[in-house]
Amino acid sequence: MQTTYASYIHALVGDSGLQKFEKFVEKKMEEEAIVNGVWNFILQHYLGKSARKFLVYPEMRTSDKSGRMDLIVFEAHVGEEALEVNEQPVIILEGKRERGQVGAIKDIRLQLGRYMDAYKTKELYGIGACGRGVVFLRMDGGDNKAFAFQKSQKGRISQGDKPDGFLDIVKDNISIELTLMSILDLPSGEDEEMDE
């Protein structure tokens, strides 16, 4: 059985959990703080499944001081004397209130891309959330490319581009789950092969 954040919500609020979550996001995602809070909730669910340790910092300035990110995730290690945090982030999240998709996806990708460019790292993922919509970016050789993992009708998992639109936080929860699990190197619990 897959444990998506939809299942997590179900465990928290019962049988009608996903419907209640959908009603919540329909009414409440007009505020950026709530969008960021919902994504903090979702990220904590997946970060907690990893054998790796993470710290999530809210409202942190980029390394070059060019902007302030809504959430940034760093990998942490328990050292001999103290907690040690890697200097290079794993995930940067930029959240926006709900608004029309056409301008929002362009704006959020540009802003998130600038934040990602501030870090000279080989592997960095960005999450751009706009209301109930989300786009994932991956820094790959200096290029910020949109991507998401999707499950086909035949049950195979493939990585696809979704540059012209957002995934929906409720309707696309399986694709979002697969993407987050890939980013965090979590096993999916399924014996499916990845399509190239």
Short mmCIF file of C-alpha atoms in Angstrom, two decimals:
data_model
loop_
_atom_site.label_atom_id
_atom_site.label_comp_id
_atom_site.label_asym_id
_atom_site.label_seq_id
_atom_site.Cartn_x
_atom_site.Cartn_y
_atom_site.Cartn_z
CA MET A 1 0.00 0.00 0.00
CA GLN A 2 1.37 3.38 -0.97
CA THR A 3 1.40 6.04 1.71
CA THR A 4 0.90 9.28 -0.16
CA TYR A 5 0.28 12.50 1.69
CA ALA A 6 -3.37 11.85 0.76
CA SER A 7 -3.12 8.67 2.89
CA TYR A 8 -1.40 10.70 5.59
CA ILE A 9 -4.27 13.20 5.58
CA HIS A 10 -6.70 10.26 5.69
CA ALA A 11 -4.93 8.91 8.78
CA LEU A 12 -5.15 12.33 10.45
CA VAL A 13 -8.79 13.16 9.74
CA GLY A 14 -10.54 9.93 8.78
CA ASP A 15 -12.41 8.56 5.79
CA SER A 16 -13.36 11.91 4.33
CA GLY A 17 -9.84 13.29 4.78
CA LEU A 18 -8.95 13.84 1.12
CA GLN A 19 -12.30 15.52 0.41
CA LYS A 20 -11.81 17.76 3.46
CA PHE A 21 -8.27 18.53 2.36
CA GLU A 22 -9.54 19.43 -1.11
CA LYS A 23 -12.18 21.76 0.39
CA PHE A 24 -9.49 23.32 2.55
CA VAL A 25 -7.14 24.01 -0.36
CA GLU A 26 -10.02 25.34 -2.48
CA LYS A 27 -10.88 27.95 0.17
CA LYS A 28 -7.60 28.72 1.88
CA MET A 29 -4.85 28.80 -0.75
CA GLU A 30 -5.32 32.51 -1.48
CA GLU A 31 -2.66 33.33 1.10
CA GLU A 32 1.03 32.63 0.55
CA ALA A 33 1.58 31.71 4.21
CA ILE A 34 -1.03 28.95 3.97
CA VAL A 35 0.44 27.64 0.70
CA ASN A 36 3.85 27.46 2.40
CA GLY A 37 2.34 25.83 5.50
CA VAL A 38 0.64 23.12 3.43
CA TRP A 39 3.91 22.41 1.60
CA ASN A 40 5.83 22.35 4.89
CA PHE A 41 3.31 19.73 6.06
CA ILE A 42 3.77 17.65 2.87
CA LEU A 43 7.58 17.94 2.94
CA GLN A 44 7.77 16.93 6.62
CA HIS A 45 5.81 13.78 5.77
CA TYR A 46 8.37 12.71 3.14
CA LEU A 47 11.48 14.03 4.90
CA GLY A 48 10.48 11.93 7.92
CA LYS A 49 10.48 8.74 5.80
CA SER A 50 14.10 9.17 4.77
CA ALA A 51 17.06 7.61 6.55
CA ARG A 52 18.78 10.94 5.88
CA LYS A 53 18.31 13.87 8.27
CA PHE A 54 17.06 17.24 7.09
CA LEU A 55 16.54 20.74 8.44
CA VAL A 56 13.93 23.04 6.90
CA TYR A 57 14.59 26.76 7.20
CA PRO A 58 11.80 29.25 6.50
CA GLU A 59 12.40 32.69 4.98
CA MET A 60 16.15 32.27 4.44
CA ARG A 61 18.23 34.56 2.24
CA THR A 62 20.04 33.04 -0.73
CA SER A 63 23.80 32.52 -0.45
CA ASP A 64 24.39 35.63 -2.58
CA LYS A 65 21.79 37.65 -0.57
CA SER A 66 19.78 38.29 -3.77
CA GLY A 67 16.47 37.03 -2.41
CA ARG A 68 14.58 35.36 0.41
CA MET A 69 13.29 31.82 -0.17
CA ASP A 70 10.08 30.66 1.49
CA LEU A 71 11.48 27.26 2.54
CA ILE A 72 14.88 25.71 2.01
CA VAL A 73 15.85 22.13 2.91
CA PHE A 74 19.38 21.17 3.91
CA GLU A 75 20.74 17.73 4.69
CA ALA A 76 22.13 17.47 8.21
CA HIS A 77 24.47 15.03 9.97
CA VAL A 78 25.01 14.42 13.63
CA GLY A 79 28.68 15.19 14.22
CA GLU A 80 30.80 14.30 17.21
CA GLU A 81 30.09 17.56 18.98
CA ALA A 82 27.17 19.18 17.18
CA LEU A 83 24.65 18.97 14.40
CA GLU A 84 26.35 19.70 11.08
CA VAL A 85 24.38 21.09 8.15
CA ASN A 86 25.56 20.82 4.54
CA GLU A 87 26.14 24.19 2.90
CA GLN A 88 24.40 23.12 -0.30
CA PRO A 89 20.60 22.82 -0.15
CA VAL A 90 18.61 19.83 -1.39
CA ILE A 91 15.28 21.60 -2.07
CA ILE A 92 14.17 25.22 -2.40
CA LEU A 93 10.45 25.99 -2.21
CA GLU A 94 8.83 29.19 -3.38
CA GLY A 95 5.13 29.53 -2.64
CA LYS A 96 2.59 31.97 -4.00
CA ARG A 97 -1.07 32.56 -3.33
CA GLU A 98 -3.63 31.17 -5.78
CA ARG A 99 -3.91 33.15 -9.01
CA GLY A 100 -4.21 32.56 -12.76
CA GLN A 101 -1.82 29.92 -14.11
CA VAL A 102 -0.65 31.69 -17.26
CA GLY A 103 1.40 34.43 -15.59
CA ALA A 104 2.00 32.57 -12.36
CA ILE A 105 3.95 29.65 -13.80
CA LYS A 106 6.28 31.98 -15.69
CA ASP A 107 6.83 34.23 -12.65
CA ILE A 108 7.39 31.41 -10.19
CA ARG A 109 9.81 29.57 -12.49
CA LEU A 110 11.84 32.75 -13.02
CA GLN A 111 11.99 33.55 -9.29
CA LEU A 112 12.76 29.98 -8.27
CA GLY A 113 15.35 29.73 -11.07
CA ARG A 114 17.14 32.85 -9.72
CA TYR A 115 17.22 31.34 -6.24
CA MET A 116 18.54 28.05 -7.57
CA ASP A 117 21.20 29.84 -9.63
CA ALA A 118 22.55 31.44 -6.42
CA TYR A 119 23.83 27.99 -5.38
CA LYS A 120 26.68 26.41 -7.29
CA THR A 121 25.67 22.84 -6.74
CA LYS A 122 25.40 19.82 -8.98
CA GLU A 123 22.00 18.64 -7.80
CA LEU A 124 19.28 20.96 -6.53
CA TYR A 125 15.53 20.71 -6.77
CA GLY A 126 13.00 23.51 -6.73
CA ILE A 127 9.33 23.36 -5.85
CA GLY A 128 7.21 26.20 -7.15
CA ALA A 129 3.80 26.18 -5.48
CA CYS A 130 1.03 28.52 -6.54
CA GLY A 131 -2.16 27.89 -4.61
CA ARG A 132 -3.06 24.27 -5.26
CA GLY A 133 -0.73 24.07 -8.28
CA VAL A 134 2.91 22.98 -8.20
CA VAL A 135 5.82 22.69 -10.63
CA PHE A 136 9.11 20.90 -9.90
CA LEU A 137 12.45 22.14 -11.21
CA ARG A 138 15.79 20.37 -11.27
CA MET A 139 19.11 22.15 -11.60
CA ASP A 140 21.05 20.18 -14.15
CA GLY A 141 24.28 21.71 -15.40
CA GLY A 142 23.06 25.24 -14.76
CA ASP A 143 19.73 24.70 -16.53
CA ASN A 144 16.56 24.72 -14.49
CA LYS A 145 14.25 22.21 -16.13
CA ALA A 146 10.67 21.43 -15.18
CA PHE A 147 9.86 17.80 -14.52
CA ALA A 148 7.49 15.48 -12.72
CA PHE A 149 7.13 11.75 -12.41
CA GLN A 150 3.87 10.37 -13.71
CA LYS A 151 2.17 7.01 -13.66
CA SER A 152 0.82 5.85 -17.01
CA GLN A 153 -2.41 3.91 -17.51
CA LYS A 154 -0.29 0.74 -17.79
CA GLY A 155 1.11 1.42 -14.30
CA ARG A 156 4.63 2.28 -15.45
CA ILE A 157 6.42 5.27 -13.98
CA SER A 158 8.02 7.82 -16.27
CA GLN A 159 9.65 11.20 -15.89
CA GLY A 160 7.93 13.83 -17.96
CA ASP A 161 8.04 17.54 -18.53
CA LYS A 162 5.09 19.64 -17.49
CA PRO A 163 6.42 23.11 -18.32
CA ASP A 164 3.16 24.75 -19.39
CA GLY A 165 1.04 23.93 -16.36
CA PHE A 166 1.00 23.00 -12.73
CA LEU A 167 0.33 19.64 -11.15
CA ASP A 168 -2.73 19.85 -8.89
CA ILE A 169 -2.01 19.19 -5.20
CA VAL A 170 -5.13 16.99 -4.88
CA LYS A 171 -5.75 15.49 -8.33
CA ASP A 172 -2.07 14.75 -9.09
CA ASN A 173 -1.06 13.51 -5.62
CA ILE A 174 0.45 10.27 -7.00
CA SER A 175 2.70 12.14 -9.48
CA ILE A 176 3.70 14.56 -6.71
CA GLU A 177 4.47 11.66 -4.39
CA LEU A 178 6.63 9.91 -7.00
CA THR A 179 8.51 13.13 -7.66
CA LEU A 180 9.20 13.79 -3.97
CA MET A 181 10.26 10.19 -3.41
CA SER A 182 12.67 10.43 -6.33
CA ILE A 183 14.14 13.71 -5.06
CA LEU A 184 14.72 12.20 -1.60
CA ASP A 185 15.85 8.78 -2.93
CA LEU A 186 13.00 7.02 -1.14
CA PRO A 187 12.00 3.54 -2.27
CA SER A 188 8.58 3.50 -3.90
CA GLY A 189 7.73 0.05 -2.60
CA GLU A 190 6.81 -1.03 -6.11
CA ASP A 191 8.70 -3.15 -8.61
CA GLU A 192 8.04 -0.92 -11.58
CA GLU A 193 10.69 0.04 -14.08
CA MET A 194 11.39 3.63 -14.99
CA ASP A 195 10.68 4.57 -18.60
CA GLU A 196 13.50 6.46 -20.29
#
